[in-house]
């Protein structure tokens, strides 16, 4: 028996004959034959092929014999067939299937990854998440455990951030809808700003230009460099919040030189923010009582007339009338030229023309509130007339309005006017007899605004007309002085000259 020597080991049983070996190895034994053609050797590369050369298959190669001179033909690696006939080595070996069907061949076709057959061989890329060479058995994980932990934590952070962002967006959307965004988005003259835009306009809420119990007012700048005032309330009553949409619509229709213009609003907050035109000098209250600069009587008259014109427009504009509800000097703003602008419509309400409104909640500054409104809860436009009468007292006396149970601030002034002692209350800075006469006339207008019975009060149109008549008398008096050539200094000027001389 001829057998491969490296495979066979002799035993005593083998000496008993062929039948013992047949029973011992029923499937036969591997055998190696040294087969070769002895009529020459393989031609050298690029050399001529001699007649009778037998390796004619395109997918085969010539191999020189090792035991003696000669050669034999062999199909290329990964090809199978007969190398001695034309096109005999054509069948591609599926190494992956061989590995699967014959585990003992896995060492012949190693693959520590994903086996993929191809023509003329096979590939073995590493499994997903690993790197290296699967055939050489060098596949290792791309990310070590520490890297996986870091990536996992980072992924969790990203997910949490995304969840927070989505939550914020949903919250902003909810605020937008609760604050009437779908309705206000189509309102003329009003622009809807996002939180991001408001933050950019205010430079992250850097400069506060006003602050009080209502909240804060920030200075903002639009893209065209125009300055605006952005009002942010501390809180808003649930009942008033429901009416916010109506309030903005009211303000959007108010376009008058003596009314602060509402430019837009931000609805992506629990408490909406309002964007107004910026009025440089601030409010009348601060100008009167926090700054002791002299205010000419002519300037005071212009402030009174302009404020009256703004309130008259508010009361008469549109099909429905509007009352302000919180008329006071702090809600009258002044620009660089002392032009007044009525502001803060936070308590304004639509009223059907000619009707009154009952309310259980008294809203506004107690020093300016109509007693009827406070005691009976009856709100009319005459309530604004009363508040304006208190503002006139402040312009005349330059003393801030105060509140007590007897309403002595108003009562004392009215009593003095009825007793023709109004000049005792006039601001001491006013010394010209002509100016004092003008302020006495304004005092009579204020008294009519402050009558206890709302029905006896004049409306804002009538108040405006009377103030205009006083302004006209002031101008006539000024022209008369110029015509007569009265160049003698007025008492105010004498005091000024003395001050300069000292």
GROMACS .gro file of C-alpha atoms in nm:
model
  502
    1UNK     CA    1   0.000   0.000   0.000
    2UNK     CA    2   0.124   0.344  -0.094
    3UNK     CA    3   0.021   0.611   0.156
    4UNK     CA    4   0.120   0.967   0.256
    5UNK     CA    5   0.392   0.919   0.513
    6UNK     CA    6   0.297   1.217   0.727
    7UNK     CA    7  -0.052   1.081   0.771
    8UNK     CA    8   0.019   0.710   0.852
    9UNK     CA    9   0.165   0.562   1.176
   10UNK     CA   10   0.249   0.188   1.179
   11UNK     CA   11   0.084  -0.048   1.431
   12UNK     CA   12   0.110  -0.424   1.494
   13UNK     CA   13  -0.237  -0.484   1.351
   14UNK     CA   14  -0.126  -0.352   1.013
   15UNK     CA   15   0.101  -0.659   0.969
   16UNK     CA   16  -0.199  -0.891   0.961
   17UNK     CA   17  -0.285  -0.806   0.605
   18UNK     CA   18  -0.478  -0.580   0.371
   19UNK     CA   19  -0.819  -0.677   0.508
   20UNK     CA   20  -0.729  -0.536   0.848
   21UNK     CA   21  -0.636  -0.207   0.686
   22UNK     CA   22  -0.956  -0.207   0.480
   23UNK     CA   23  -1.165  -0.249   0.793
   24UNK     CA   24  -0.959   0.007   0.979
   25UNK     CA   25  -0.982   0.269   0.698
   26UNK     CA   26  -1.301   0.190   0.504
   27UNK     CA   27  -1.294   0.526   0.318
   28UNK     CA   28  -0.935   0.483   0.205
   29UNK     CA   29  -0.623   0.676   0.287
   30UNK     CA   30  -0.467   0.987   0.135
   31UNK     CA   31  -0.198   0.920  -0.119
   32UNK     CA   32   0.053   1.149  -0.285
   33UNK     CA   33   0.185   1.067  -0.628
   34UNK     CA   34   0.480   1.249  -0.778
   35UNK     CA   35   0.334   1.306  -1.124
   36UNK     CA   36   0.522   1.506  -1.385
   37UNK     CA   37   0.593   1.532  -1.757
   38UNK     CA   38   0.957   1.439  -1.808
   39UNK     CA   39   1.007   1.598  -2.149
   40UNK     CA   40   1.121   1.932  -2.023
   41UNK     CA   41   1.055   2.200  -1.765
   42UNK     CA   42   0.842   2.511  -1.738
   43UNK     CA   43   0.936   2.782  -1.988
   44UNK     CA   44   1.089   3.091  -1.840
   45UNK     CA   45   0.882   3.408  -1.826
   46UNK     CA   46   0.848   3.564  -2.168
   47UNK     CA   47   1.026   3.272  -2.336
   48UNK     CA   48   0.899   3.066  -2.631
   49UNK     CA   49   0.666   2.775  -2.570
   50UNK     CA   50   0.803   2.451  -2.716
   51UNK     CA   51   0.585   2.211  -2.912
   52UNK     CA   52   0.387   1.968  -2.697
   53UNK     CA   53   0.371   2.201  -2.397
   54UNK     CA   54   0.068   2.088  -2.199
   55UNK     CA   55  -0.024   2.380  -1.968
   56UNK     CA   56  -0.255   2.550  -2.217
   57UNK     CA   57  -0.538   2.657  -1.982
   58UNK     CA   58  -0.567   3.031  -1.931
   59UNK     CA   59  -0.637   3.002  -1.558
   60UNK     CA   60  -0.352   2.762  -1.487
   61UNK     CA   61   0.022   2.777  -1.431
   62UNK     CA   62   0.323   2.550  -1.484
   63UNK     CA   63   0.501   2.402  -1.183
   64UNK     CA   64   0.849   2.239  -1.207
   65UNK     CA   65   0.877   1.892  -1.056
   66UNK     CA   66   1.094   1.860  -0.744
   67UNK     CA   67   1.201   1.496  -0.758
   68UNK     CA   68   1.353   1.507  -1.109
   69UNK     CA   69   1.342   1.708  -1.427
   70UNK     CA   70   0.986   1.766  -1.548
   71UNK     CA   71   0.680   1.979  -1.487
   72UNK     CA   72   0.309   1.954  -1.423
   73UNK     CA   73   0.010   2.190  -1.463
   74UNK     CA   74  -0.198   2.337  -1.181
   75UNK     CA   75  -0.513   2.552  -1.174
   76UNK     CA   76  -0.466   2.889  -1.013
   77UNK     CA   77  -0.555   2.929  -0.649
   78UNK     CA   78  -0.930   2.954  -0.596
   79UNK     CA   79  -0.998   2.790  -0.937
   80UNK     CA   80  -1.097   2.429  -0.996
   81UNK     CA   81  -1.098   2.202  -1.301
   82UNK     CA   82  -0.864   2.022  -1.547
   83UNK     CA   83  -0.553   2.231  -1.621
   84UNK     CA   84  -0.458   2.011  -1.919
   85UNK     CA   85  -0.745   2.103  -2.146
   86UNK     CA   86  -0.836   2.441  -2.291
   87UNK     CA   87  -1.055   2.647  -2.054
   88UNK     CA   88  -1.045   2.361  -1.806
   89UNK     CA   89  -0.987   2.583  -1.498
   90UNK     CA   90  -1.310   2.779  -1.499
   91UNK     CA   91  -1.512   2.686  -1.193
   92UNK     CA   92  -1.461   2.939  -0.914
   93UNK     CA   93  -1.420   2.782  -0.571
   94UNK     CA   94  -1.669   2.916  -0.316
   95UNK     CA   95  -1.435   2.927  -0.021
   96UNK     CA   96  -1.706   3.058   0.210
   97UNK     CA   97  -1.931   2.758   0.142
   98UNK     CA   98  -1.639   2.520   0.181
   99UNK     CA   99  -1.563   2.668   0.523
  100UNK     CA  100  -1.922   2.631   0.626
  101UNK     CA  101  -1.969   2.275   0.496
  102UNK     CA  102  -1.624   2.143   0.589
  103UNK     CA  103  -1.503   2.286   0.924
  104UNK     CA  104  -1.168   2.112   0.877
  105UNK     CA  105  -1.100   2.345   0.582
  106UNK     CA  106  -1.133   2.661   0.791
  107UNK     CA  107  -0.760   2.662   0.844
  108UNK     CA  108  -0.710   2.649   0.468
  109UNK     CA  109  -0.946   2.942   0.417
  110UNK     CA  110  -0.911   3.148   0.735
  111UNK     CA  111  -1.165   3.420   0.808
  112UNK     CA  112  -1.217   3.592   1.141
  113UNK     CA  113  -1.478   3.831   1.001
  114UNK     CA  114  -1.755   3.817   0.741
  115UNK     CA  115  -1.668   3.578   0.456
  116UNK     CA  116  -1.763   3.709   0.109
  117UNK     CA  117  -1.693   3.502  -0.199
  118UNK     CA  118  -1.562   3.664  -0.518
  119UNK     CA  119  -1.429   3.546  -0.851
  120UNK     CA  120  -1.079   3.423  -0.798
  121UNK     CA  121  -1.083   3.426  -0.420
  122UNK     CA  122  -1.274   3.556  -0.122
  123UNK     CA  123  -1.275   3.858   0.104
  124UNK     CA  124  -1.303   3.865   0.479
  125UNK     CA  125  -1.375   4.213   0.614
  126UNK     CA  126  -1.401   4.252   0.990
  127UNK     CA  127  -1.743   4.250   1.153
  128UNK     CA  128  -1.921   4.583   1.205
  129UNK     CA  129  -1.763   4.785   1.481
  130UNK     CA  130  -1.423   4.621   1.430
  131UNK     CA  131  -1.113   4.696   1.224
  132UNK     CA  132  -0.816   4.497   1.092
  133UNK     CA  133  -0.772   4.202   0.853
  134UNK     CA  134  -1.019   3.916   0.892
  135UNK     CA  135  -0.805   3.673   0.690
  136UNK     CA  136  -0.500   3.741   0.906
  137UNK     CA  137  -0.711   3.725   1.221
  138UNK     CA  138  -0.624   4.075   1.337
  139UNK     CA  139  -0.978   4.215   1.380
  140UNK     CA  140  -1.012   4.434   1.689
  141UNK     CA  141  -1.288   4.665   1.813
  142UNK     CA  142  -1.278   5.017   1.673
  143UNK     CA  143  -1.385   5.170   2.003
  144UNK     CA  144  -1.251   5.041   2.333
  145UNK     CA  145  -1.479   5.026   2.635
  146UNK     CA  146  -1.373   5.369   2.760
  147UNK     CA  147  -1.452   5.521   2.421
  148UNK     CA  148  -1.791   5.350   2.418
  149UNK     CA  149  -1.871   5.493   2.761
  150UNK     CA  150  -1.773   5.842   2.650
  151UNK     CA  151  -1.974   5.812   2.328
  152UNK     CA  152  -2.271   5.677   2.522
  153UNK     CA  153  -2.264   5.965   2.769
  154UNK     CA  154  -2.226   6.215   2.485
  155UNK     CA  155  -2.521   6.058   2.303
  156UNK     CA  156  -2.733   6.080   2.619
  157UNK     CA  157  -2.642   6.447   2.659
  158UNK     CA  158  -2.734   6.517   2.296
  159UNK     CA  159  -3.065   6.336   2.340
  160UNK     CA  160  -3.139   6.529   2.660
  161UNK     CA  161  -3.052   6.859   2.492
  162UNK     CA  162  -3.277   6.774   2.198
  163UNK     CA  163  -3.556   6.678   2.436
  164UNK     CA  164  -3.518   7.010   2.622
  165UNK     CA  165  -3.516   7.201   2.293
  166UNK     CA  166  -3.828   7.022   2.171
  167UNK     CA  167  -3.994   7.086   2.507
  168UNK     CA  168  -3.902   7.455   2.485
  169UNK     CA  169  -4.029   7.483   2.130
  170UNK     CA  170  -4.357   7.319   2.227
  171UNK     CA  171  -4.385   7.549   2.528
  172UNK     CA  172  -4.317   7.857   2.315
  173UNK     CA  173  -4.577   7.736   2.066
  174UNK     CA  174  -4.829   7.686   2.346
  175UNK     CA  175  -4.764   8.038   2.479
  176UNK     CA  176  -4.794   8.175   2.125
  177UNK     CA  177  -5.137   8.018   2.080
  178UNK     CA  178  -5.257   8.105   2.433
  179UNK     CA  179  -5.163   8.469   2.379
  180UNK     CA  180  -5.364   8.494   2.060
  181UNK     CA  181  -5.086   8.442   1.805
  182UNK     CA  182  -5.307   8.291   1.532
  183UNK     CA  183  -5.538   8.595   1.556
  184UNK     CA  184  -5.276   8.868   1.601
  185UNK     CA  185  -5.063   8.732   1.319
  186UNK     CA  186  -5.309   8.879   1.073
  187UNK     CA  187  -5.360   9.215   1.246
  188UNK     CA  188  -5.252   9.518   1.048
  189UNK     CA  189  -4.981   9.746   1.192
  190UNK     CA  190  -4.860   9.481   1.440
  191UNK     CA  191  -4.546   9.275   1.397
  192UNK     CA  192  -4.498   8.949   1.587
  193UNK     CA  193  -4.143   8.909   1.722
  194UNK     CA  194  -3.978   8.588   1.846
  195UNK     CA  195  -3.800   8.554   2.181
  196UNK     CA  196  -3.470   8.541   1.995
  197UNK     CA  197  -3.542   8.866   1.812
  198UNK     CA  198  -3.639   9.042   2.137
  199UNK     CA  199  -3.319   8.918   2.300
  200UNK     CA  200  -3.114   9.054   2.010
  201UNK     CA  201  -3.301   9.386   2.006
  202UNK     CA  202  -3.236   9.443   2.378
  203UNK     CA  203  -2.880   9.310   2.368
  204UNK     CA  204  -2.980   9.039   2.614
  205UNK     CA  205  -3.197   9.280   2.818
  206UNK     CA  206  -2.898   9.495   2.904
  207UNK     CA  207  -3.046   9.845   2.951
  208UNK     CA  208  -3.350   9.912   3.170
  209UNK     CA  209  -3.515  10.248   3.101
  210UNK     CA  210  -3.815  10.205   3.328
  211UNK     CA  211  -3.919   9.995   3.624
  212UNK     CA  212  -4.216   9.977   3.857
  213UNK     CA  213  -4.476   9.750   4.010
  214UNK     CA  214  -4.588   9.655   3.658
  215UNK     CA  215  -4.247   9.520   3.556
  216UNK     CA  216  -3.960   9.656   3.350
  217UNK     CA  217  -3.910   9.851   3.028
  218UNK     CA  218  -3.598   9.777   2.822
  219UNK     CA  219  -3.437   9.987   2.553
  220UNK     CA  220  -3.418   9.804   2.221
  221UNK     CA  221  -3.289   9.877   1.873
  222UNK     CA  222  -3.449   9.762   1.548
  223UNK     CA  223  -3.250   9.664   1.239
  224UNK     CA  224  -3.299  10.013   1.096
  225UNK     CA  225  -3.131  10.154   1.414
  226UNK     CA  226  -3.462  10.294   1.538
  227UNK     CA  227  -3.489  10.278   1.917
  228UNK     CA  228  -3.789  10.112   2.081
  229UNK     CA  229  -3.915  10.052   2.433
  230UNK     CA  230  -3.992   9.688   2.519
  231UNK     CA  231  -4.226   9.637   2.811
  232UNK     CA  232  -4.200   9.316   3.013
  233UNK     CA  233  -4.463   9.270   3.285
  234UNK     CA  234  -4.383   9.084   3.606
  235UNK     CA  235  -4.714   8.903   3.599
  236UNK     CA  236  -5.054   8.933   3.441
  237UNK     CA  237  -5.395   8.859   3.588
  238UNK     CA  238  -5.555   8.551   3.437
  239UNK     CA  239  -5.872   8.747   3.359
  240UNK     CA  240  -5.673   9.024   3.188
  241UNK     CA  241  -5.462   8.767   3.003
  242UNK     CA  242  -5.774   8.640   2.828
  243UNK     CA  243  -5.835   8.993   2.701
  244UNK     CA  244  -5.478   9.049   2.585
  245UNK     CA  245  -5.562   8.986   2.221
  246UNK     CA  246  -5.836   9.251   2.228
  247UNK     CA  247  -5.601   9.496   2.402
  248UNK     CA  248  -5.336   9.458   2.131
  249UNK     CA  249  -5.594   9.499   1.858
  250UNK     CA  250  -5.715   9.819   2.028
  251UNK     CA  251  -5.364   9.959   2.044
  252UNK     CA  252  -5.291   9.861   1.685
  253UNK     CA  253  -5.568  10.097   1.571
  254UNK     CA  254  -5.437  10.389   1.780
  255UNK     CA  255  -5.230  10.595   1.536
  256UNK     CA  256  -5.206  10.952   1.666
  257UNK     CA  257  -4.920  11.191   1.737
  258UNK     CA  258  -5.023  11.208   2.103
  259UNK     CA  259  -5.050  10.834   2.160
  260UNK     CA  260  -4.750  10.606   2.201
  261UNK     CA  261  -4.743  10.376   1.900
  262UNK     CA  262  -4.745  10.002   1.951
  263UNK     CA  263  -4.506   9.847   1.698
  264UNK     CA  264  -4.534   9.478   1.782
  265UNK     CA  265  -4.532   9.211   2.048
  266UNK     CA  266  -4.366   8.885   2.151
  267UNK     CA  267  -4.607   8.603   2.231
  268UNK     CA  268  -4.361   8.318   2.303
  269UNK     CA  269  -4.367   8.390   2.677
  270UNK     CA  270  -4.608   8.320   2.959
  271UNK     CA  271  -4.644   8.699   2.994
  272UNK     CA  272  -4.632   8.866   2.649
  273UNK     CA  273  -4.391   9.152   2.579
  274UNK     CA  274  -4.496   9.469   2.396
  275UNK     CA  275  -4.274   9.675   2.165
  276UNK     CA  276  -4.347  10.051   2.161
  277UNK     CA  277  -4.189  10.353   2.003
  278UNK     CA  278  -3.922  10.499   2.231
  279UNK     CA  279  -4.004  10.838   2.387
  280UNK     CA  280  -3.681  11.002   2.498
  281UNK     CA  281  -3.769  11.226   2.797
  282UNK     CA  282  -3.958  10.963   2.989
  283UNK     CA  283  -4.286  11.022   3.171
  284UNK     CA  284  -4.442  11.349   3.288
  285UNK     CA  285  -4.434  11.244   3.653
  286UNK     CA  286  -4.056  11.219   3.653
  287UNK     CA  287  -4.017  11.547   3.463
  288UNK     CA  288  -4.242  11.729   3.712
  289UNK     CA  289  -4.125  11.579   4.039
  290UNK     CA  290  -3.784  11.418   3.995
  291UNK     CA  291  -3.624  11.699   3.798
  292UNK     CA  292  -3.634  12.058   3.924
  293UNK     CA  293  -3.565  12.222   3.589
  294UNK     CA  294  -3.801  12.511   3.526
  295UNK     CA  295  -4.100  12.427   3.305
  296UNK     CA  296  -4.252  12.722   3.124
  297UNK     CA  297  -4.627  12.773   3.143
  298UNK     CA  298  -4.645  12.754   2.764
  299UNK     CA  299  -4.483  12.410   2.780
  300UNK     CA  300  -4.732  12.300   3.046
  301UNK     CA  301  -5.020  12.415   2.829
  302UNK     CA  302  -4.887  12.222   2.528
  303UNK     CA  303  -4.854  11.910   2.743
  304UNK     CA  304  -5.212  11.951   2.869
  305UNK     CA  305  -5.355  12.010   2.522
  306UNK     CA  306  -5.160  11.728   2.359
  307UNK     CA  307  -5.262  11.480   2.630
  308UNK     CA  308  -5.625  11.588   2.591
  309UNK     CA  309  -5.603  11.541   2.214
  310UNK     CA  310  -5.467  11.189   2.260
  311UNK     CA  311  -5.745  11.090   2.501
  312UNK     CA  312  -6.008  11.253   2.277
  313UNK     CA  313  -5.885  11.047   1.983
  314UNK     CA  314  -5.894  10.732   2.193
  315UNK     CA  315  -6.248  10.801   2.308
  316UNK     CA  316  -6.381  10.874   1.961
  317UNK     CA  317  -6.180  10.661   1.714
  318UNK     CA  318  -6.349  10.366   1.548
  319UNK     CA  319  -6.696  10.216   1.576
  320UNK     CA  320  -6.644  10.125   1.940
  321UNK     CA  321  -6.507  10.369   2.193
  322UNK     CA  322  -6.220  10.304   2.427
  323UNK     CA  323  -6.139  10.427   2.774
  324UNK     CA  324  -5.784  10.428   2.902
  325UNK     CA  325  -5.862  10.333   3.261
  326UNK     CA  326  -5.537  10.452   3.421
  327UNK     CA  327  -5.481  10.815   3.322
  328UNK     CA  328  -5.198  10.963   3.530
  329UNK     CA  329  -4.882  11.166   3.479
  330UNK     CA  330  -4.666  10.851   3.483
  331UNK     CA  331  -4.858  10.729   3.177
  332UNK     CA  332  -4.795  11.043   2.974
  333UNK     CA  333  -4.457  11.031   2.800
  334UNK     CA  334  -4.267  11.330   2.662
  335UNK     CA  335  -4.039  11.341   2.361
  336UNK     CA  336  -3.743  11.574   2.313
  337UNK     CA  337  -3.976  11.865   2.223
  338UNK     CA  338  -4.207  11.797   2.521
  339UNK     CA  339  -4.475  11.657   2.290
  340UNK     CA  340  -4.696  11.438   2.515
  341UNK     CA  341  -4.788  11.082   2.422
  342UNK     CA  342  -5.047  10.887   2.619
  343UNK     CA  343  -4.914  10.541   2.704
  344UNK     CA  344  -4.981  10.223   2.898
  345UNK     CA  345  -5.303  10.076   2.767
  346UNK     CA  346  -5.277   9.782   3.007
  347UNK     CA  347  -5.619   9.851   3.155
  348UNK     CA  348  -5.792   9.994   2.850
  349UNK     CA  349  -6.120   9.836   2.748
  350UNK     CA  350  -6.358   9.846   2.458
  351UNK     CA  351  -6.689  10.003   2.549
  352UNK     CA  352  -7.001  10.008   2.343
  353UNK     CA  353  -7.066  10.373   2.265
  354UNK     CA  354  -7.271  10.537   2.536
  355UNK     CA  355  -7.269  10.238   2.774
  356UNK     CA  356  -7.100  10.182   3.110
  357UNK     CA  357  -6.917   9.879   3.241
  358UNK     CA  358  -6.927   9.714   3.582
  359UNK     CA  359  -6.609   9.565   3.728
  360UNK     CA  360  -6.527   9.392   4.054
  361UNK     CA  361  -6.155   9.472   4.032
  362UNK     CA  362  -6.033   9.828   4.081
  363UNK     CA  363  -5.736   9.876   3.850
  364UNK     CA  364  -5.515  10.183   3.844
  365UNK     CA  365  -5.339  10.434   4.069
  366UNK     CA  366  -5.556  10.524   4.369
  367UNK     CA  367  -5.447  10.891   4.353
  368UNK     CA  368  -5.611  10.931   4.012
  369UNK     CA  369  -5.905  10.691   4.026
  370UNK     CA  370  -6.259  10.819   3.985
  371UNK     CA  371  -6.441  10.782   4.322
  372UNK     CA  372  -6.745  10.643   4.141
  373UNK     CA  373  -6.528  10.374   3.985
  374UNK     CA  374  -6.376  10.291   4.324
  375UNK     CA  375  -6.702  10.287   4.518
  376UNK     CA  376  -6.948  10.144   4.265
  377UNK     CA  377  -6.727   9.972   4.010
  378UNK     CA  378  -6.882  10.177   3.728
  379UNK     CA  379  -6.638  10.249   3.447
  380UNK     CA  380  -6.699  10.510   3.177
  381UNK     CA  381  -6.493  10.746   2.968
  382UNK     CA  382  -6.570  11.008   3.233
  383UNK     CA  383  -6.339  10.805   3.458
  384UNK     CA  384  -6.055  10.909   3.225
  385UNK     CA  385  -6.176  11.271   3.248
  386UNK     CA  386  -6.141  11.255   3.627
  387UNK     CA  387  -5.786  11.116   3.606
  388UNK     CA  388  -5.695  11.387   3.357
  389UNK     CA  389  -5.827  11.650   3.601
  390UNK     CA  390  -5.577  11.525   3.862
  391UNK     CA  391  -5.298  11.549   3.602
  392UNK     CA  392  -5.398  11.912   3.538
  393UNK     CA  393  -5.360  11.983   3.912
  394UNK     CA  394  -5.007  11.839   3.897
  395UNK     CA  395  -4.922  12.060   3.598
  396UNK     CA  396  -5.058  12.368   3.780
  397UNK     CA  397  -4.909  12.305   4.124
  398UNK     CA  398  -4.612  12.085   4.046
  399UNK     CA  399  -4.705  11.881   4.351
  400UNK     CA  400  -4.748  11.502   4.309
  401UNK     CA  401  -5.094  11.355   4.356
  402UNK     CA  402  -5.147  11.164   4.679
  403UNK     CA  403  -5.429  10.948   4.811
  404UNK     CA  404  -5.603  10.932   5.147
  405UNK     CA  405  -5.952  10.841   5.261
  406UNK     CA  406  -6.073  11.203   5.241
  407UNK     CA  407  -5.914  11.263   4.900
  408UNK     CA  408  -5.770  11.579   5.045
  409UNK     CA  409  -5.535  11.639   4.748
  410UNK     CA  410  -5.828  11.694   4.512
  411UNK     CA  411  -6.070  11.832   4.772
  412UNK     CA  412  -5.836  12.108   4.891
  413UNK     CA  413  -5.757  12.220   4.538
  414UNK     CA  414  -6.123  12.226   4.431
  415UNK     CA  415  -6.222  12.413   4.748
  416UNK     CA  416  -5.953  12.678   4.685
  417UNK     CA  417  -6.060  12.723   4.323
  418UNK     CA  418  -6.426  12.765   4.417
  419UNK     CA  419  -6.319  13.023   4.675
  420UNK     CA  420  -6.112  13.196   4.405
  421UNK     CA  421  -5.787  13.111   4.586
  422UNK     CA  422  -5.642  12.894   4.311
  423UNK     CA  423  -5.327  13.109   4.286
  424UNK     CA  424  -5.230  12.990   4.634
  425UNK     CA  425  -5.176  12.644   4.485
  426UNK     CA  426  -4.994  12.751   4.169
  427UNK     CA  427  -4.630  12.646   4.136
  428UNK     CA  428  -4.404  12.902   4.307
  429UNK     CA  429  -4.176  12.905   4.001
  430UNK     CA  430  -4.455  13.081   3.809
  431UNK     CA  431  -4.433  13.451   3.893
  432UNK     CA  432  -4.566  13.627   3.583
  433UNK     CA  433  -4.917  13.763   3.643
  434UNK     CA  434  -5.016  13.668   3.288
  435UNK     CA  435  -4.897  13.310   3.340
  436UNK     CA  436  -5.078  13.292   3.673
  437UNK     CA  437  -5.400  13.404   3.499
  438UNK     CA  438  -5.354  13.127   3.240
  439UNK     CA  439  -5.307  12.862   3.508
  440UNK     CA  440  -5.613  12.990   3.694
  441UNK     CA  441  -5.813  12.928   3.376
  442UNK     CA  442  -5.668  12.577   3.357
  443UNK     CA  443  -5.767  12.532   3.723
  444UNK     CA  444  -6.130  12.594   3.633
  445UNK     CA  445  -6.106  12.325   3.364
  446UNK     CA  446  -5.958  12.085   3.621
  447UNK     CA  447  -6.243  12.154   3.866
  448UNK     CA  448  -6.500  12.068   3.599
  449UNK     CA  449  -6.314  11.744   3.527
  450UNK     CA  450  -6.325  11.651   3.897
  451UNK     CA  451  -6.697  11.690   3.961
  452UNK     CA  452  -6.828  11.403   4.179
  453UNK     CA  453  -7.116  11.326   3.945
  454UNK     CA  454  -6.975  11.181   3.617
  455UNK     CA  455  -7.277  11.311   3.425
  456UNK     CA  456  -7.181  11.669   3.514
  457UNK     CA  457  -6.826  11.632   3.386
  458UNK     CA  458  -6.738  11.747   3.037
  459UNK     CA  459  -6.612  11.489   2.790
  460UNK     CA  460  -6.253  11.494   2.665
  461UNK     CA  461  -6.350  11.671   2.342
  462UNK     CA  462  -6.494  11.962   2.541
  463UNK     CA  463  -6.194  11.966   2.774
  464UNK     CA  464  -5.961  11.975   2.474
  465UNK     CA  465  -6.158  12.265   2.321
  466UNK     CA  466  -6.139  12.472   2.643
  467UNK     CA  467  -5.764  12.414   2.676
  468UNK     CA  468  -5.714  12.521   2.314
  469UNK     CA  469  -5.899  12.844   2.390
  470UNK     CA  470  -5.663  12.909   2.681
  471UNK     CA  471  -5.362  12.846   2.456
  472UNK     CA  472  -5.508  13.090   2.202
  473UNK     CA  473  -5.542  13.356   2.473
  474UNK     CA  474  -5.183  13.291   2.571
  475UNK     CA  475  -5.069  13.349   2.214
  476UNK     CA  476  -5.283  13.664   2.183
  477UNK     CA  477  -5.128  13.800   2.500
  478UNK     CA  478  -4.781  13.728   2.369
  479UNK     CA  479  -4.854  13.906   2.039
  480UNK     CA  480  -5.002  14.205   2.224
  481UNK     CA  481  -4.684  14.241   2.429
  482UNK     CA  482  -4.473  14.231   2.113
  483UNK     CA  483  -4.697  14.490   1.937
  484UNK     CA  484  -4.683  14.740   2.225
  485UNK     CA  485  -4.311  14.715   2.231
  486UNK     CA  486  -4.297  14.616   2.594
  487UNK     CA  487  -3.929  14.535   2.624
  488UNK     CA  488  -3.924  14.551   3.002
  489UNK     CA  489  -3.818  14.218   3.150
  490UNK     CA  490  -4.079  13.995   3.301
  491UNK     CA  491  -4.047  13.911   3.673
  492UNK     CA  492  -3.907  13.570   3.581
  493UNK     CA  493  -3.641  13.735   3.368
  494UNK     CA  494  -3.552  13.977   3.650
  495UNK     CA  495  -3.492  13.682   3.879
  496UNK     CA  496  -3.280  13.519   3.610
  497UNK     CA  497  -3.071  13.834   3.558
  498UNK     CA  498  -3.017  13.867   3.932
  499UNK     CA  499  -2.903  13.508   3.945
  500UNK     CA  500  -2.655  13.568   3.665
  501UNK     CA  501  -2.527  13.880   3.835
  502UNK     CA  502  -2.463  13.697   4.157
   0.00000   0.00000   0.00000
